[in-house]
mmCIF file of C-alpha atoms in Angstrom:
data_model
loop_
_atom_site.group_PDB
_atom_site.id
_atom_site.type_symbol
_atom_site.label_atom_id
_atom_site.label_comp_id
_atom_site.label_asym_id
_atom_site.label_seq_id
_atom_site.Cartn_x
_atom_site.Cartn_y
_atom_site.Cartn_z
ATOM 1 C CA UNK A 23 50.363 -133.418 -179.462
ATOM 2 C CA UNK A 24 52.101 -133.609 -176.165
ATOM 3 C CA UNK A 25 55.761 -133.219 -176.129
ATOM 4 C CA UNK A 26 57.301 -134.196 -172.382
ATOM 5 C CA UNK A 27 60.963 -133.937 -171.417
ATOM 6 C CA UNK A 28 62.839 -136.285 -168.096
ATOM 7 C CA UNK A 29 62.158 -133.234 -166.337
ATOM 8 C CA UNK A 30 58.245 -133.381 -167.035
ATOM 9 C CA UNK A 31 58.183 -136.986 -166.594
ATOM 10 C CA UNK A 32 60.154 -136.932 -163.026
ATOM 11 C CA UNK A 33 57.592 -134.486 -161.888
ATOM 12 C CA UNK A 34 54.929 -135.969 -162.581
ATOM 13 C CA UNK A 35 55.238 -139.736 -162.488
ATOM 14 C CA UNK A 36 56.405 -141.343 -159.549
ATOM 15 C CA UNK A 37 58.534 -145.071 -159.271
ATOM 16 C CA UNK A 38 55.402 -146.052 -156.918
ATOM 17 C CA UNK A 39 53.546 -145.017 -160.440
ATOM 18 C CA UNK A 40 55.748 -146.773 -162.794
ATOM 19 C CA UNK A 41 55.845 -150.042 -160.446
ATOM 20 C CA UNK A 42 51.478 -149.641 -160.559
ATOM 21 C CA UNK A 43 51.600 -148.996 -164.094
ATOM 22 C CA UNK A 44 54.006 -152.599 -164.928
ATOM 23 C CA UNK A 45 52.066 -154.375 -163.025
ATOM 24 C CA UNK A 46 48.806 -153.406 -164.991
ATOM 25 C CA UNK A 47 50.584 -154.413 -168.446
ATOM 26 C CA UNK A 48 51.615 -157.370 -167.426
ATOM 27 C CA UNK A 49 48.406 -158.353 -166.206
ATOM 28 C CA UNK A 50 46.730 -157.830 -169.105
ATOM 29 C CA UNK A 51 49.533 -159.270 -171.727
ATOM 30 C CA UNK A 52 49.535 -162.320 -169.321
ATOM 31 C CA UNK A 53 45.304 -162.139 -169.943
ATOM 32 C CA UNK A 54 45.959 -162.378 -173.665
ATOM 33 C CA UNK A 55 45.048 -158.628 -173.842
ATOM 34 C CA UNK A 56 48.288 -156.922 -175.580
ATOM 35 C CA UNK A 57 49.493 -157.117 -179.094
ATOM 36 C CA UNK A 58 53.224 -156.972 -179.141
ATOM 37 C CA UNK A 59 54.623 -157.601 -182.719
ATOM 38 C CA UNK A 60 58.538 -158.601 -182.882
ATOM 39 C CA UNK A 61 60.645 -155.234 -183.204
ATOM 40 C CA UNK A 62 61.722 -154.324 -186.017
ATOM 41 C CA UNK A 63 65.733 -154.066 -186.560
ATOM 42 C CA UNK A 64 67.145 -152.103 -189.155
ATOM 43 C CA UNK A 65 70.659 -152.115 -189.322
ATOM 44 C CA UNK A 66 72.452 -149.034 -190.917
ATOM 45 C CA UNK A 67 76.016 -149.989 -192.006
ATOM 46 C CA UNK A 68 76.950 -146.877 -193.132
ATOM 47 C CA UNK A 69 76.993 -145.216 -189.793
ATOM 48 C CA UNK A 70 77.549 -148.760 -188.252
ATOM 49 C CA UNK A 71 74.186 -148.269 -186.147
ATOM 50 C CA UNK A 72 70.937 -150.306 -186.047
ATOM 51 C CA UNK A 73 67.720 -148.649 -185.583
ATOM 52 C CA UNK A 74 64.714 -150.558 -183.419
ATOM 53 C CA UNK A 75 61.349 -150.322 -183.784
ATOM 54 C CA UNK A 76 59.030 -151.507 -180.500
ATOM 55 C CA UNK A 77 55.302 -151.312 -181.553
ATOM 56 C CA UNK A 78 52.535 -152.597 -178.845
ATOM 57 C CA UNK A 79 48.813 -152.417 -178.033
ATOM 58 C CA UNK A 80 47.344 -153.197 -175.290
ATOM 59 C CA UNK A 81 43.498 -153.244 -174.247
ATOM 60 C CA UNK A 82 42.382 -151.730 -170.998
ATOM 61 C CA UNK A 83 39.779 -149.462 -169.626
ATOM 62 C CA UNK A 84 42.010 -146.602 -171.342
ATOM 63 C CA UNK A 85 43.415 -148.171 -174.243
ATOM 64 C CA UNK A 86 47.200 -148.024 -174.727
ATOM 65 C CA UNK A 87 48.981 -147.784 -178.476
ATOM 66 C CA UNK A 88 52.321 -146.686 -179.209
ATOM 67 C CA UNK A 89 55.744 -147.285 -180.428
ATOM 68 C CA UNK A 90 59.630 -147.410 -178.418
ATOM 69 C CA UNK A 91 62.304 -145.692 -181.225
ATOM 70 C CA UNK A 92 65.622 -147.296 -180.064
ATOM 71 C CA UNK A 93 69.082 -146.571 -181.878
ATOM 72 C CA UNK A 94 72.587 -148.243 -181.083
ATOM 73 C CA UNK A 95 75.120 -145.884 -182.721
ATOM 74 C CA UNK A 96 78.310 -146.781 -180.822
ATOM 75 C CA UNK A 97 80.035 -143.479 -183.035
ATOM 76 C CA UNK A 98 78.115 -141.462 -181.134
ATOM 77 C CA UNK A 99 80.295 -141.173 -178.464
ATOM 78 C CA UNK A 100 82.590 -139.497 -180.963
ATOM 79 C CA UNK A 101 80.576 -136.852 -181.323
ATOM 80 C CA UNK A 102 79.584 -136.273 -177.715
ATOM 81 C CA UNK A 103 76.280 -137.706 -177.499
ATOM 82 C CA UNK A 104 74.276 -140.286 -176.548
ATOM 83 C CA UNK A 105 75.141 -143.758 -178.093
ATOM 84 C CA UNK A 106 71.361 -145.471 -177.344
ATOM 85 C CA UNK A 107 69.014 -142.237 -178.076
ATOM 86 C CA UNK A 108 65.507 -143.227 -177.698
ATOM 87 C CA UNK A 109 62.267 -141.669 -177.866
ATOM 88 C CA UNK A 110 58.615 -142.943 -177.403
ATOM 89 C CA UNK A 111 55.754 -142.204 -179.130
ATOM 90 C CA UNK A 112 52.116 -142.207 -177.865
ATOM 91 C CA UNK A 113 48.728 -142.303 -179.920
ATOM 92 C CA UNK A 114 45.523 -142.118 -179.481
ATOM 93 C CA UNK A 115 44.298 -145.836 -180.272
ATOM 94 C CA UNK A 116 40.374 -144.546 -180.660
ATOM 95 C CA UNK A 117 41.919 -142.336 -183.767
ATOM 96 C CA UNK A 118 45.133 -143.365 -184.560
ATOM 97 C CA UNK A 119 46.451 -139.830 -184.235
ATOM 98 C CA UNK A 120 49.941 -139.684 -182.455
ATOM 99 C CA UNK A 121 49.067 -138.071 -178.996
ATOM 100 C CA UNK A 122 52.781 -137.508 -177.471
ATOM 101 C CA UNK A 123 56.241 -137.680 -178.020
ATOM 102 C CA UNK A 124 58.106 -138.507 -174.434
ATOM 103 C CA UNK A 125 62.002 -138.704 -173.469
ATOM 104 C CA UNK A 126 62.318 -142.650 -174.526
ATOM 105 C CA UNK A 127 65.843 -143.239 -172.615
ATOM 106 C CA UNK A 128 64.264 -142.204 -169.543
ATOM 107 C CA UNK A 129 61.420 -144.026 -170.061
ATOM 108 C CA UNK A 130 63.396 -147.342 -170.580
ATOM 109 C CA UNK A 131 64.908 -146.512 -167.098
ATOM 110 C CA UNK A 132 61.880 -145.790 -165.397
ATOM 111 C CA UNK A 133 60.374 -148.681 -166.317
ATOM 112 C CA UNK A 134 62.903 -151.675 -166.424
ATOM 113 C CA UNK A 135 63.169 -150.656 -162.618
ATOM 114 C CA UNK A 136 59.746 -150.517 -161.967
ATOM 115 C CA UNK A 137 59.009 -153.650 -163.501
ATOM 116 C CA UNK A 138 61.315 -155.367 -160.954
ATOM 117 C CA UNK A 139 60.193 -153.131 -158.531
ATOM 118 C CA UNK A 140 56.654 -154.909 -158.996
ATOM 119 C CA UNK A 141 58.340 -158.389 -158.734
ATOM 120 C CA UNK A 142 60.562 -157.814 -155.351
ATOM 121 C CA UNK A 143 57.198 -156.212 -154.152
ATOM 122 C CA UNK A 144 55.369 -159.753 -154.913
ATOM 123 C CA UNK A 145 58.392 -162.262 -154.399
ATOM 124 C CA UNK A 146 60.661 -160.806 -151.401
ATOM 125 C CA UNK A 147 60.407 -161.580 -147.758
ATOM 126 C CA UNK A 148 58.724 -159.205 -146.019
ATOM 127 C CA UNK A 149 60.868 -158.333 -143.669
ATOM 128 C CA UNK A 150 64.138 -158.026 -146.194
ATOM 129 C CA UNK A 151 66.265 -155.182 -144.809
ATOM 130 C CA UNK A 152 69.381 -155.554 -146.671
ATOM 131 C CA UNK A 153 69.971 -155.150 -150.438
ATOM 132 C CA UNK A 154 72.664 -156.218 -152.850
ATOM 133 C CA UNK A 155 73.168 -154.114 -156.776
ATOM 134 C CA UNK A 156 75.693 -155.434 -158.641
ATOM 135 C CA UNK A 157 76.632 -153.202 -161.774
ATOM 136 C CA UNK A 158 76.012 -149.303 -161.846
ATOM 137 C CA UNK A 159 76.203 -148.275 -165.636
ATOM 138 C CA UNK A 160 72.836 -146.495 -167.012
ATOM 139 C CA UNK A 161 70.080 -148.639 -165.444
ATOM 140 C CA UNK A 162 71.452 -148.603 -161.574
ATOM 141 C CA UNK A 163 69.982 -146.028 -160.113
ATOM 142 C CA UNK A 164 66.294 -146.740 -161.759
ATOM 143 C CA UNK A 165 66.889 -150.554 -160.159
ATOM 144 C CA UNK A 166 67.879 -148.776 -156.932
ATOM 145 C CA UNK A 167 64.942 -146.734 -156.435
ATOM 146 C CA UNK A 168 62.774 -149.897 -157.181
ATOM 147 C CA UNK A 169 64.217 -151.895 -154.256
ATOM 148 C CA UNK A 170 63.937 -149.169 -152.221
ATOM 149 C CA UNK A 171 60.362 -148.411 -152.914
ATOM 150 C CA UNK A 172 59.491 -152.144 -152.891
ATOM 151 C CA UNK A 173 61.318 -153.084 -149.751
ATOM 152 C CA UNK A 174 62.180 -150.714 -146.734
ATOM 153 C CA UNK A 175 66.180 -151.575 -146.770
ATOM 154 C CA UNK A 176 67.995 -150.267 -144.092
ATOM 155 C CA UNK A 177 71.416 -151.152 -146.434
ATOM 156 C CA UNK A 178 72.243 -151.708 -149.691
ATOM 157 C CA UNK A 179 75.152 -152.800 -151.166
ATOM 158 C CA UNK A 180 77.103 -151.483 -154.299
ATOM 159 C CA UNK A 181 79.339 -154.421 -156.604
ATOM 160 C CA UNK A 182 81.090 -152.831 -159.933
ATOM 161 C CA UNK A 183 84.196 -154.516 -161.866
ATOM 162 C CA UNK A 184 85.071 -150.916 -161.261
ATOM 163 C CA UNK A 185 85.567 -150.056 -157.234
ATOM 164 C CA UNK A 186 85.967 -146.085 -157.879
ATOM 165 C CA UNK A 187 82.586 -146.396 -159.828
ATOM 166 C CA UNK A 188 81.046 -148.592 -157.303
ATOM 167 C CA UNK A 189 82.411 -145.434 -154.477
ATOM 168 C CA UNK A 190 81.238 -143.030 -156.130
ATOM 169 C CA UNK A 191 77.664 -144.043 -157.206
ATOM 170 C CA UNK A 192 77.384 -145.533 -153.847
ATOM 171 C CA UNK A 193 78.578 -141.826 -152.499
ATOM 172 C CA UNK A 194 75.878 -139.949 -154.860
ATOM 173 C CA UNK A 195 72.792 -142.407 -153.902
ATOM 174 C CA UNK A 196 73.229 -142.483 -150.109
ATOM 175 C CA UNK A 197 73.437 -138.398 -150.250
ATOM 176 C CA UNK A 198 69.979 -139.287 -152.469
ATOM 177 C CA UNK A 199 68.016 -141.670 -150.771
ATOM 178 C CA UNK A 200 69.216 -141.357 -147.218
ATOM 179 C CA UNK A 201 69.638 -144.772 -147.240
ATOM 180 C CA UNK A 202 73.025 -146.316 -145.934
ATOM 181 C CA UNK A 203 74.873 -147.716 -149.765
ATOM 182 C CA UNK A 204 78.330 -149.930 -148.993
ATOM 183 C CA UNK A 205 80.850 -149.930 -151.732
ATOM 184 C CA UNK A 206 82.338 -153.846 -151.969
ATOM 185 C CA UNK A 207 85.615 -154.741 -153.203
ATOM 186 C CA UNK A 208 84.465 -158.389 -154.523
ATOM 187 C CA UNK A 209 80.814 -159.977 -155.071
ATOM 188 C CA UNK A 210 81.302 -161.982 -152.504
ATOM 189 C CA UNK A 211 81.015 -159.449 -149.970
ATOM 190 C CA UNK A 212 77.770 -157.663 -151.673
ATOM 191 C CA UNK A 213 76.042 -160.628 -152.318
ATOM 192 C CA UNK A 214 76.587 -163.085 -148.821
ATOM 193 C CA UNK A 215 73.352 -162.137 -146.417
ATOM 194 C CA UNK A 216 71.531 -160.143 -148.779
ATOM 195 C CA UNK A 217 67.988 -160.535 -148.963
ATOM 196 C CA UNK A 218 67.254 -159.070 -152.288
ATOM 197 C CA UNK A 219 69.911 -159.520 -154.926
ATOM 198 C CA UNK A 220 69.482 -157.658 -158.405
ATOM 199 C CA UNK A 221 71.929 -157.632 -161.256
ATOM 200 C CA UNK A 222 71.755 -155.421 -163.990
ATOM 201 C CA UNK A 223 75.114 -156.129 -166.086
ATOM 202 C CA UNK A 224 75.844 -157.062 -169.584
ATOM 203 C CA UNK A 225 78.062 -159.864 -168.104
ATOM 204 C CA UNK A 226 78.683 -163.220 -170.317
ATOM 205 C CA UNK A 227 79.333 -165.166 -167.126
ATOM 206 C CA UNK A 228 77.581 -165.431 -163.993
ATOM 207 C CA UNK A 229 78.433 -161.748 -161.803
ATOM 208 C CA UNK A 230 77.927 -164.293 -158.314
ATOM 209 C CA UNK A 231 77.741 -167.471 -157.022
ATOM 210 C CA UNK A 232 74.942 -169.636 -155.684
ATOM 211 C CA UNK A 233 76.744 -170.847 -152.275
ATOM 212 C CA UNK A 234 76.439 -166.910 -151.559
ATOM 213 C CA UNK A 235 72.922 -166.669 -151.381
ATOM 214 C CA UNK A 236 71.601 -166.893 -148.438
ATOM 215 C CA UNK A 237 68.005 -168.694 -147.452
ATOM 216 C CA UNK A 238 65.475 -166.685 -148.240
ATOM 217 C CA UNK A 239 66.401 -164.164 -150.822
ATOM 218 C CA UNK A 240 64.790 -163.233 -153.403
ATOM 219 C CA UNK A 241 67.074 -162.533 -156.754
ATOM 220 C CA UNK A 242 66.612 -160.358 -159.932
ATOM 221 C CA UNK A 243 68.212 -161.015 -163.407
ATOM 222 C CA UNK A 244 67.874 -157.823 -165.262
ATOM 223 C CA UNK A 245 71.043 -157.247 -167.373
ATOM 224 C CA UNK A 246 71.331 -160.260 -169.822
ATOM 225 C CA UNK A 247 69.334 -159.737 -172.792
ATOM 226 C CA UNK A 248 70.990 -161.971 -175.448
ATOM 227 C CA UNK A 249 71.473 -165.614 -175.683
ATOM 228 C CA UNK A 250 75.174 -164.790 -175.259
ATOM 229 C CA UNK A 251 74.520 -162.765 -171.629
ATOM 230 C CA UNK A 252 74.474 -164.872 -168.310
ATOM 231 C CA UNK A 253 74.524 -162.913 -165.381
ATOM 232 C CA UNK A 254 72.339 -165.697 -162.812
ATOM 233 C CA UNK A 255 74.335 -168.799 -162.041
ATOM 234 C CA UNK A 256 72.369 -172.094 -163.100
ATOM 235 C CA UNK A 257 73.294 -173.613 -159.792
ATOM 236 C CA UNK A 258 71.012 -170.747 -158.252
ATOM 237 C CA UNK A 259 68.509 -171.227 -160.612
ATOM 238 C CA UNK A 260 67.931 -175.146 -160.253
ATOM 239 C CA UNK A 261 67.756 -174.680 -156.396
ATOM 240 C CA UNK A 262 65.248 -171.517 -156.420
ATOM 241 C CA UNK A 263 61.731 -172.477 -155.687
ATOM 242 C CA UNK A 264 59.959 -170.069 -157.963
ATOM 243 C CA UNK A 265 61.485 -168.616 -161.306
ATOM 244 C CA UNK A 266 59.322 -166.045 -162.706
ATOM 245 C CA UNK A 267 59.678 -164.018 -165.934
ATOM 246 C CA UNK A 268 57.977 -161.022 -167.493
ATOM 247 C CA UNK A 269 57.371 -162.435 -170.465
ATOM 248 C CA UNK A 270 57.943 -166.419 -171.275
ATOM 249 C CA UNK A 271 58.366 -165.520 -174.911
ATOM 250 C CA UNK A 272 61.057 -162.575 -173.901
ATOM 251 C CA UNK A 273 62.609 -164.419 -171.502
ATOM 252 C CA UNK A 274 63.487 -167.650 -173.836
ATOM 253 C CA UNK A 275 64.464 -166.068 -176.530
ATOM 254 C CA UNK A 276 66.818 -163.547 -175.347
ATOM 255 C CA UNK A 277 68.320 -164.653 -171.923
ATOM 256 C CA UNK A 278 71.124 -166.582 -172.124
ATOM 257 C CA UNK A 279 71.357 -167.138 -168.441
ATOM 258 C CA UNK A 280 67.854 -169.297 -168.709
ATOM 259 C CA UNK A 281 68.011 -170.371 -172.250
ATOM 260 C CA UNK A 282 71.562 -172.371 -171.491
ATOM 261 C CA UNK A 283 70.569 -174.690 -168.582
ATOM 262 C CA UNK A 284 67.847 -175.492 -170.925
ATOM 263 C CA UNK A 285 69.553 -176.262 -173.889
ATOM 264 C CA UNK A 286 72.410 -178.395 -171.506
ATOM 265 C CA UNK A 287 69.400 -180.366 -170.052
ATOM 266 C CA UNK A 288 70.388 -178.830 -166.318
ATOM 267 C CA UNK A 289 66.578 -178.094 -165.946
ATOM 268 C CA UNK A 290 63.639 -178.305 -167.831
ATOM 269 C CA UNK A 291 60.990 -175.561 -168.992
ATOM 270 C CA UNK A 292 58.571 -176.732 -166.319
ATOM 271 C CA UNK A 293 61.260 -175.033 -163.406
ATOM 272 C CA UNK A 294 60.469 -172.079 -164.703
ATOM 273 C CA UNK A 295 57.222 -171.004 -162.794
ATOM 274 C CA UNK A 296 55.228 -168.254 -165.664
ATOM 275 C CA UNK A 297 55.115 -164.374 -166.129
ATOM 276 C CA UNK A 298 54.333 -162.039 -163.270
ATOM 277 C CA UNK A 299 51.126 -160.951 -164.881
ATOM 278 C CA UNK A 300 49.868 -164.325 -164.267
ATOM 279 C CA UNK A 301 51.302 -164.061 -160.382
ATOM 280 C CA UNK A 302 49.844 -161.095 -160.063
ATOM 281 C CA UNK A 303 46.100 -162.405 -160.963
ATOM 282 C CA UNK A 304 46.647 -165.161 -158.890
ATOM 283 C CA UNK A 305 46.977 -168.182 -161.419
ATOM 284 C CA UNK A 306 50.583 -169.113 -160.438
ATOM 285 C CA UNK A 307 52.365 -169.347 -157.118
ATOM 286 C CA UNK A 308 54.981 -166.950 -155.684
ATOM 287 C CA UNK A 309 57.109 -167.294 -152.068
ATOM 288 C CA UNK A 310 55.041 -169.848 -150.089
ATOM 289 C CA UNK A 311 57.552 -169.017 -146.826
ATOM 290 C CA UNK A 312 60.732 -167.696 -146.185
ATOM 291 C CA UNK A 313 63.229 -170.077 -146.232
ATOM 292 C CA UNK A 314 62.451 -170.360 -149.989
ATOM 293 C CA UNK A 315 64.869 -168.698 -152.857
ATOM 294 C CA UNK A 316 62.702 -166.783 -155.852
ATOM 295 C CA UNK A 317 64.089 -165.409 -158.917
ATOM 296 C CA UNK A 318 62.545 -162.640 -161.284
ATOM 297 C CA UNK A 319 64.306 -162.400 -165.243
ATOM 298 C CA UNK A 320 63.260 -159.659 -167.097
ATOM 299 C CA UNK A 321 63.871 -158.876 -170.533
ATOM 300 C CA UNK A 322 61.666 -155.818 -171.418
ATOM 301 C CA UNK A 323 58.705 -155.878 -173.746
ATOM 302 C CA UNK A 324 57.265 -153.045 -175.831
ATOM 303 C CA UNK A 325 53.626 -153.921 -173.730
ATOM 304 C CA UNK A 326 55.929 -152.467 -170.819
ATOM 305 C CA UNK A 327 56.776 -149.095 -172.986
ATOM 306 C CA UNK A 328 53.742 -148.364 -174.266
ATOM 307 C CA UNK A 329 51.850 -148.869 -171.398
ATOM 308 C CA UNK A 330 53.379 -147.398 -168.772
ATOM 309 C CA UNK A 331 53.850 -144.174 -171.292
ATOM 310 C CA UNK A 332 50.824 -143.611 -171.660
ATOM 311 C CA UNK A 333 50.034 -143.805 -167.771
ATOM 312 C CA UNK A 334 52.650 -140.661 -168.108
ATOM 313 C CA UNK A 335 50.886 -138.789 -170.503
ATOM 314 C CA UNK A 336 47.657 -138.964 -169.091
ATOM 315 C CA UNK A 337 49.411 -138.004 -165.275
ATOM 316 C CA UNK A 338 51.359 -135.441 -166.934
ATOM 317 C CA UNK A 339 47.923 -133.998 -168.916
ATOM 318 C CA UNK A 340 46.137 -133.816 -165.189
ATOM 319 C CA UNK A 341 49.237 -131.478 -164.089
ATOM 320 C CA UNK A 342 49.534 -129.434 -167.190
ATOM 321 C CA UNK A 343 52.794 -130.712 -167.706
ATOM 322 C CA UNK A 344 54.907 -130.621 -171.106
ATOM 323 C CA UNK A 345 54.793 -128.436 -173.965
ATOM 324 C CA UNK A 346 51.239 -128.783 -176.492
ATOM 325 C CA UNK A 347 52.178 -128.792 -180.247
ATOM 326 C CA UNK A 348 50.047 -128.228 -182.828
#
């Protein structure tokens, strides 16, 4: 068994990688491919923490099987460390044996970026040059490094609730990427001319507003992950001319900024487009020019995890990477 720390998995697996690797999954979940049973949630009241279980399979050239371990143990910060541990395991779907144990918080990072990473890379103009990131808790800098890899931006600009945060990350990321980052004061002023928007916030309201977006743009909802959540404004999302998902399933159970102009009867399921998998065999439509206004909501899915994990293992296997148990 192959145990593999961040440190073994940023030296050996690229976002370029992790982008590939999303793409791939969601190709084949979208091809009926993938086996993705609901997580398991078992909640611990003692500690008051819930422990999640995120099984998938999914059936390539290389098959994929594995599991996510996710814990929420808000307590934890009492005692100094993390609050959502996580930690992925690998096995070997020809025997059933588990094959590696990976860093599963890093993992979720890598991936959730890459994933939209893939979608900018199939839905953004071309020529987009200037980027817009509101929110810059634990999944920023993985969302960052997407745009940037999917898109050459010559700017990108930083929104948090929090301006000193905003400074600050946008301070440690410019020194990064060598990439010019602009702190903003108000959404407004991150969001107006951008030409790829992406919001990764646990907001319960929309974090902009649609008369800010500009022709052309192409926005990501990656944040809002419970019915409660709305991050994308519904004004935005009845005038955008392609609304992709990762998963239709994902998406309409979980995203409240989707789910709601449903349920009000603002739009209708059939404005909502399909998953990327299916974009990316070429059975839906993405941008047809660009004066048109695409949106990409992600929720995560376990095919996502397992898949792109075991991608890492088999990269970090080639490089004699991690430490071998037996």
């Amino acid at each position: 068994m192959l145990f593999l720390t961040k440190e073994n998995i940023i030296d050996s697996f690229t976002m370029r990688d992790a982008m590939d690797a999303c793409n791939e999954s969601l190709r084949l979940y979208s091809e009926g491919k993938a086996s993705v049973p609901l997580r398991t949630n078992i909640n611990v009241a003692k500690q008051e923490g819930q422990s999640l279980y995120m099984p998938a399979y999914v059936e390539a050239d290389k098959d994929a099987l594995g599991v996510k371990i996710v814990s929420v143990y808000p307590k934890n910060i009492e005692k100094n460390i993390p609050s959502v541990p996580a930690t992925m395991v690998t096995l070997d779907a020809e025997t059933g044996m588990v094959s590696a144990i990976l860093d599963g918080t890093y993992l979720t990072q890598l991936r959730t970026g890459a994933v939209q990473g893939a979608a900018t890379e199939l839905l953004a103009r071309e020529d987009a040059e200037i980027g817009a990131l509101i929110g810059t808790g634990g999944q920023a800098e993985g969302q960052l490094w997407a745009m940037l890899t999917a898109r050459p931006l010559k700017v990108v600009r930083i929104f948090d609730i929090d301006f000193e945060r905003a400074s600050a990350f946008a301070k440690e990321m410019e020194a990064k990427y060598g990439v010019e980052m602009i702190p903003c004061k108000e959404a407004k002023e991150c969001v107006e001319g951008a030409d790829v928007i992406t919001s990764v916030t646990t907001s319960k309201r929309p974090t902009f507003s649609a008369e800010w977006v500009k022709e052309g743009a192409h926005i990501n909802g990656v944040g809002a992950y419970t019915p409660e959540m709305c991050e994308i404004p519904k004004e935005i999302i009845k005038k955008a001319s392609t609304v992709i998902f990762d998963t239709m399933d994902g998406v309409l159970k979980e995203a409240g900024d989707f789910i709601q102009p449903l349920e009000e009867g603002y739009v209708t399921e059939d404005h909502y487009n399909g998953e990327l998998g299916q974009l990316a065999l070429g059975q839906i439509s993405g941008r047809q020019n660009d004066k048109e206004i695409t949106i990409f909501k992600t929720v995560g899915s376990a095919v996502l995890d397992v898949y792109v994990a075991n991608k890492i293992v088999e990269k970090a296997k080639k490089e004699n990477l991690g430490q071998e148990i037996n």
